[in-house]
Backbone as JSON, one array per atom type, in Angstrom:
{
  "sequence": "XXXXXXXXXXXXXXXXXXXXXXXXXXXXXXXXXXXXXXXXXXXXXXXXXXXXXXXXXXXXXXXXXXX",
  "N": [[19.51, 2.29, -14.65], [20.86, 3.74, -11.91], [22.84, 2.19, -9.85], [24.33, 2.62, -7.82], [22.63, 4.8, -6.44], [20.63, 3.45, -5.86], [21.18, 1.85, -3.75], [21.76, 3.89, -1.5], [19.54, 4.12, -0.66], [18.61, 1.61, 0.48], [19.43, 0.98, 3.24], [16.91, 2.6, 4.62], [14.6, 1.79, 3.1], [14.69, -1.1, 4.12], [14.09, -0.34, 6.98], [12.2, 0.61, 7.43], [10.1, -1.19, 5.92], [10.66, -3.34, 7.99], [9.19, -1.85, 10.41], [6.98, -1.83, 9.31], [5.73, -4.71, 8.99], [5.8, -5.29, 11.4], [3.58, -4.01, 12.44], [0.09, -4.23, 13.54], [-3.13, -6.03, 11.87], [-5.19, -3.94, 10.16], [-9.2, -3.71, 10.47], [-11.0, -1.7, 8.29], [-12.65, 0.46, 6.43], [-11.32, 2.01, 3.54], [-10.17, 4.42, 1.29], [-8.7, 4.89, -1.66], [-7.3, 5.84, -4.43], [-7.3, 4.5, -8.06], [-5.87, 4.89, -11.31], [-6.83, 2.87, -13.24], [-8.21, -0.17, -14.95], [-10.06, -2.46, -12.42], [-10.72, -5.25, -11.04], [-13.51, -5.21, -9.93], [-14.71, -7.19, -8.09], [-12.66, -8.54, -6.46], [-12.23, -6.0, -4.58], [-14.34, -6.0, -3.26], [-16.19, -5.04, -0.35], [-15.78, -5.85, 2.81], [-13.55, -7.72, 1.77], [-10.54, -8.94, 2.3], [-7.77, -7.17, 1.41], [-4.41, -6.82, 0.5], [-1.42, -5.0, -0.35], [1.69, -5.56, -2.04], [3.48, -3.21, -1.55], [4.59, 0.18, -0.93], [1.86, 2.48, -0.22], [-0.59, 4.79, -0.61], [-3.26, 5.69, 1.67], [-6.76, 6.66, 2.21], [-8.92, 8.06, 4.89], [-11.18, 9.64, 3.82], [-13.29, 9.66, 1.04], [-13.65, 11.79, -0.54], [-12.43, 13.79, -3.03], [-11.59, 11.75, -4.67], [-13.53, 10.79, -6.39], [-15.35, 9.08, -6.06], [-18.7, 7.64, -5.33]],
  "CA": [[19.26, 2.66, -13.19], [22.68, 4.0, -11.14], [22.89, 1.14, -8.49], [24.94, 3.65, -6.33], [21.83, 5.82, -6.02], [19.24, 2.59, -5.37], [21.79, 1.5, -2.93], [22.12, 4.21, -0.3], [18.23, 3.59, 0.23], [18.66, 0.37, 1.07], [18.72, 0.87, 4.66], [16.26, 2.85, 4.6], [13.91, 0.8, 3.47], [14.66, -2.73, 5.31], [13.67, 0.23, 8.5], [10.26, 0.2, 6.98], [9.6, -2.43, 5.67], [10.87, -4.32, 9.53], [8.25, -1.58, 11.15], [5.32, -2.12, 8.79], [5.58, -5.7, 9.28], [5.37, -5.79, 13.02], [1.6, -3.35, 12.92], [-1.01, -5.36, 13.06], [-3.38, -5.74, 10.37], [-6.83, -3.27, 10.85], [-10.16, -3.62, 9.51], [-10.88, 0.02, 8.07], [-12.8, 1.48, 5.31], [-10.18, 3.02, 3.18], [-9.93, 4.91, 0.04], [-7.47, 4.61, -3.03], [-7.64, 6.14, -5.88], [-6.88, 4.23, -9.12], [-6.28, 5.19, -12.7], [-6.47, 1.53, -13.94], [-9.46, -0.94, -14.55], [-9.65, -3.26, -11.67], [-11.34, -6.28, -10.44], [-14.89, -5.44, -8.66], [-14.77, -8.59, -7.05], [-11.5, -8.67, -5.73], [-11.98, -4.92, -3.73], [-15.37, -5.81, -2.73], [-16.59, -4.78, 0.69], [-15.47, -7.53, 3.37], [-12.14, -9.02, 1.35], [-8.95, -8.7, 2.96], [-6.93, -6.34, 0.68], [-2.94, -6.7, 1.09], [-0.63, -4.6, -1.49], [2.58, -5.83, -1.33], [4.21, -2.1, -2.31], [3.77, 1.28, -0.53], [1.08, 2.79, -1.03], [-1.22, 5.05, 0.67], [-4.86, 5.78, 1.4], [-7.51, 7.78, 2.97], [-10.57, 7.6, 5.69], [-11.81, 10.25, 3.36], [-13.49, 9.61, -0.42], [-13.37, 13.52, -1.16], [-11.51, 14.3, -4.45], [-11.17, 11.15, -5.57], [-14.21, 10.88, -7.41], [-16.17, 7.83, -5.35], [-19.54, 7.95, -5.02]],
  "C": [[20.61, 2.9, -12.93], [22.07, 3.09, -9.83], [23.3, 2.05, -7.33], [23.27, 4.39, -5.86], [20.71, 5.24, -5.1], [19.76, 2.21, -3.49], [21.57, 2.29, -1.43], [20.7, 4.74, 0.05], [17.64, 2.73, 0.81], [18.12, 0.11, 2.59], [17.19, 1.4, 5.1], [14.69, 1.85, 4.94], [13.62, -0.51, 3.88], [14.21, -1.6, 6.36], [11.84, -0.08, 8.55], [9.78, -0.5, 6.73], [9.59, -3.93, 6.65], [9.85, -3.66, 10.06], [6.78, -1.78, 10.51], [5.01, -3.34, 8.74], [5.65, -5.86, 10.47], [3.78, -5.02, 13.33], [0.77, -4.83, 12.74], [-2.46, -5.2, 12.48], [-4.73, -5.04, 11.04], [-7.75, -3.48, 9.71], [-10.57, -2.37, 9.34], [-11.7, -0.24, 6.47], [-12.1, 2.37, 5.21], [-10.64, 3.39, 1.84], [-8.96, 4.95, -0.82], [-7.45, 5.36, -4.15], [-7.18, 5.43, -6.95], [-7.1, 4.73, -10.35], [-6.07, 3.96, -13.55], [-7.89, 0.6, -13.86], [-8.73, -2.07, -13.56], [-10.75, -4.6, -11.56], [-12.5, -5.96, -9.65], [-14.95, -6.01, -7.42], [-13.88, -8.68, -5.9], [-11.38, -7.6, -4.48], [-13.38, -4.89, -3.12], [-15.71, -5.77, -1.38], [-16.7, -6.22, 1.44], [-14.71, -8.4, 3.17], [-11.14, -8.09, 1.96], [-8.09, -7.72, 1.74], [-5.39, -6.19, 0.67], [-2.18, -6.21, -0.5], [0.39, -4.92, -0.85], [4.04, -4.75, -2.17], [4.07, -1.12, -1.3], [3.01, 1.76, -1.15], [0.36, 3.53, -0.09], [-2.83, 5.53, 0.45], [-5.56, 6.84, 2.43], [-8.82, 7.37, 3.72], [-11.39, 8.31, 4.46], [-12.03, 9.82, 1.24], [-13.47, 10.65, -1.08], [-12.02, 13.57, -1.99], [-11.02, 12.74, -4.86], [-12.22, 10.16, -6.69], [-14.84, 9.24, -7.12], [-17.5, 8.48, -5.22], [-20.37, 7.48, -3.84]]
}
């Protein structure tokens, strides 16, 4: 890995993380495509899910193969 290449993004990542930490939690139904096996109980309706990484979700299941 190029340490200088990563270092240049550190300030941006810090600011984005700081801003995200200030957002209130929300309770919405969202969809995220996963291309791996997952524990269905962990993602059951009503469970709180927290991802410790940047991720994206959608309010629509269109295109994700969800029925």
